[in-house]
Amino acid sequence: MEKKYVYLFNEGNADMRELLGGKGANLAEMSKLGMPVPNGFTITTEACNKYYDDGEAISEDIQKQIYEYLDILEKETGKKFGDPENPLLVSVRSGARASMPGMMDTILNLGISDEVAASMAEKSGNPRFVYDSYRRFIQMFSDVVKGLSKKRFEEIIDELKAEKGIKNDLDLDADDMKVLVKKFKEFYKQELGEDFPADPKAQMMEAIEAVFRSWNNERAIFYRQQNDIPSDWGTAVNVQMMVFGNMGNDCGTGVAFTRNPATGENTLYGEFLMNAQGEDVVAGVRTPNKISQLKEIAPQAFEQFVNICDTLEHHYKNMQDMEFTIENGRLYMLQTRNGKRTAQAALKVACDMVDEGLINTDEALLMVEPQQLDSLLHPMFDADSLKAAEVITTALPASPGAACGQVVFSAEEAIAEAENGKKVVLVRLETSPEDIQGMAAAEGILTVRGGMTSHAAVVARGMGECCVSGAGDITIDEEKGEFYVNGQTFKRGDWISLDGSTGKVYGQAVKTVPAEISGDFERFMKWADDRRRLQIRTNADTPRDAAQAVAFGAEGIGLVRTEHMFFDGDKIKAIREMIVSKTPEQMDAALAKLEPLQQADFEGIYEAMEGRPVTVRYLDPPLHEFLPHKPEEVADLAAEMGMEAEELQAVVDSLHEVNPMMGHRGSRLAVSNPGIAKMQTEAVIRAALNINKKHPDWNLEPEIMLPLIGDLKELKYVKKIVDETAQKILAEEGSDMKYHVGTMIEVPRAALKAGELAEAAEFFSFGTNDLTQLTFGFSRDDAGNFLPEYYDAKIYDQDPFARLDQSGVGELIKTAAERGRATRPDIHLGVCGEHGGDPNSIEFVDGLGLDYVSCSPYRVPIARLAAAQAAIKHSK
Ligand code: PEP
Ligand code: MG
């Protein structure tokens, strides 16, 4: 039997999202639930993938199926495609498995032509609506299918408005719309050298192909990378009978959420416009009305809509985001999906739904994206500074957070300034999907037009970025690089601050304070802690970071990078003395200076961790990193150290390596300079002894971790230095304090020889940064330059330094864990590379049964939730 690539809405259901995409599956589900959904069919994601496999062509058999389903749609609706007497008009819309709002393309009103329009105008008695629909179709088709500039079409409209002295689009009459149709077609012909196509069937196939193509447009690719969506999912395409929100004053269109997506409050939340098409609401071109006002304008449709919202939320057990259209007073549902929401709203909705008995705590935990918590962990405005700041305008609180930055007016500027390390706020008339990279680069977004559900608001919420929208008091002069509000002028580069929770805009930089975990957040994280199996540690090198991590729920430190402690004040001097020392005596003298400083560092960290375990990793980077390289800096340092510049330059030169990442670093330093490992051991052991004296109930047992080990003999060699030093001190102090020596697994050889290494190591910590670097042979520092080409070529979807490469590097981790455990069943296993804070990687290592992950302080809450989600998924 030939493969089925097309499904009628009434052939599918919500479980078929992989095949039908989210939109298609949910349209099918709503049809199944008996809701008023205009008829249509879905072309599957498999068809999209086949389109790409076939060299960007829709195969004959898929085309055949599409036409068959078009026939069925005609029968179902009693209308005919291209027939002036009773025309069927359709929308062609994308719909991937995961929602990617605004990232791909849509074409509305397809099926309209000169004849169809003329007859529709006569029959409906509403020529304005017909020609408005027609000009919109030409605009969308030209942009999406043919790639013509959207801007030029807007200019043509503006020119006509100026000619007629009209401000508002709604004041354009039927004849004006006809003029626009004519002008648009002329522009089309002028640009493409051919007439605007008249055959609707051919148009439909081209539109479907354009939607497939839009899966790989720049913004969709960027969105996928940001949201971990694999490129091989493909998009489905939905072809659906048009219903019209722009047919008159008893027509309208809107979007609504079953709860407030910014705060989570349990009230219907949405916006609509009468006499408009869907794009008008989301594009933020007109500022829409609140959904509650619909009650007066279209009471019946409103009541039906409220009931549907309630049914859908109970059915999906999640907050829904819906699109609807009212055609001559009749309600139609065009979409439902789980609504994107701010982190704050996500937590409130999860907690409320548990309290309402709608979901259990496991379901609540799975409802919140771990990555989203990030937005709650960053600073908020300091209350006093906020009171003192001047509010220049108040608009819609579209996405919460505190943003403070210098004004820029375009996405390109935002990207460029952010690359220069500047904090910027992007101020726009309205945003469009092309702005997504600039929005990501900015601290916050301020738009003049648009509502709470406009593109800017939806995308900002998705990114956890602060957004204030619909600031109608503002006028922008982009050319001059200025905006004006209530008599004040702000120039490009001026500081402003946005409060995305109140919608207030301040005319200066406002001070911020650190976030805290309380209320719904605290309650939710407690559920996560009860559910997870993995322990969560942090990577921290200062008491301040350590304390922050504890406040965020860290249960210990999995990695202290001791070299980070060497850079300040007297320590950098002492380490430089050590590096340039010529005799063992000079070396010992330098190390003797370092030891108490290092010991004090460790004591500070132990104090901050209040008895929680701390893994100290011994010196790792090549020594040249501690010396300057520029001749003038070498000369300055030489003068400071009382040596000749040439002499110091000779030391710098002697440390030069062609490939330092694979050079004299890690435990290799301890093999050549045992004094360093000895000094660090003394510092750790003495620090722990001191702290144990101060806090006897903490019973610290130092964990000493040796980096970049590749062989058992090497491990034993360095461990012997550690043991001899530690035991000598313990004997002198008459202490029976235990300490533990383990190794990082960072070179592939260590992973393979883990069975042997476990003879001498009490724990393994997977240093997945180096392990990824050495497994791929990609330099950690340089791969960013060429990986984008790998994404473009679809060789890799993701940065393997951010998301663990499960099939390659993961295989090494699995092997090492198995071999290590075979030798030492109680070996403690963890991950301390960047992947320790990445939800996807956490799920993978939970599956391997590792004991802990360790990540930077700000990722600790994310890791706690990701570990809970992993445990829930693995218990199913
Ligand atoms: C690692 O390699 O994963 C690691 C944690 O060590 P570093 O990043 O300090 O090299
Ligand atoms: Mg490393």
Short mmCIF file of N, CA, C and O in Angstrom, two decimals, residues 9 11-17 20 24-26 28-29 32:
data_model
loop_
_atom_site.label_atom_id
_atom_site.label_comp_id
_atom_site.label_asym_id
_atom_site.label_seq_id
_atom_site.Cartn_x
_atom_site.Cartn_y
_atom_site.Cartn_z
N PHE A 9 -8.61 16.32 8.89
CA PHE A 9 -8.64 16.61 10.33
C PHE A 9 -9.38 15.52 11.10
O PHE A 9 -9.00 15.19 12.21
N GLU A 11 -9.38 12.48 10.63
CA GLU A 11 -8.67 11.18 10.67
C GLU A 11 -7.59 11.16 11.74
O GLU A 11 -6.95 10.15 11.97
N GLY A 12 -7.29 12.31 12.34
CA GLY A 12 -6.16 12.38 13.26
C GLY A 12 -6.59 12.59 14.70
O GLY A 12 -7.77 12.61 15.03
N ASN A 13 -5.60 12.71 15.57
CA ASN A 13 -5.87 13.08 16.96
C ASN A 13 -4.60 13.66 17.60
O ASN A 13 -3.54 13.69 16.98
N ALA A 14 -4.74 14.09 18.86
CA ALA A 14 -3.65 14.82 19.53
C ALA A 14 -2.38 13.98 19.70
O ALA A 14 -1.30 14.53 19.85
N ASP A 15 -2.53 12.65 19.70
CA ASP A 15 -1.33 11.82 19.89
C ASP A 15 -0.48 11.73 18.63
O ASP A 15 0.59 11.15 18.63
N MET A 16 -0.98 12.28 17.53
CA MET A 16 -0.24 12.13 16.27
C MET A 16 0.61 13.36 15.96
O MET A 16 0.88 13.67 14.80
N ARG A 17 1.08 14.03 17.01
CA ARG A 17 1.80 15.30 16.81
C ARG A 17 3.10 15.10 16.02
O ARG A 17 3.49 15.96 15.24
N LEU A 20 1.66 14.80 12.40
CA LEU A 20 0.78 15.89 11.93
C LEU A 20 1.24 17.26 12.41
O LEU A 20 0.65 18.27 12.04
N GLY A 24 -1.65 20.57 13.48
CA GLY A 24 -2.50 19.59 12.80
C GLY A 24 -3.12 18.62 13.79
O GLY A 24 -4.32 18.32 13.73
N ALA A 25 -2.31 18.12 14.72
CA ALA A 25 -2.81 17.14 15.69
C ALA A 25 -3.90 17.76 16.56
O ALA A 25 -4.92 17.13 16.86
N ASN A 26 -3.70 19.02 16.94
CA ASN A 26 -4.69 19.65 17.81
C ASN A 26 -5.95 20.07 17.06
O ASN A 26 -7.04 20.06 17.63
N ALA A 28 -7.12 18.31 14.67
CA ALA A 28 -7.80 17.02 14.59
C ALA A 28 -8.50 16.71 15.91
O ALA A 28 -9.66 16.28 15.93
N GLU A 29 -7.79 16.96 17.01
CA GLU A 29 -8.37 16.65 18.32
C GLU A 29 -9.61 17.51 18.58
O GLU A 29 -10.63 17.02 19.06
N LYS A 32 -12.41 16.20 16.72
CA LYS A 32 -12.91 14.98 17.38
C LYS A 32 -13.80 15.33 18.58
O LYS A 32 -14.76 14.64 18.88
#
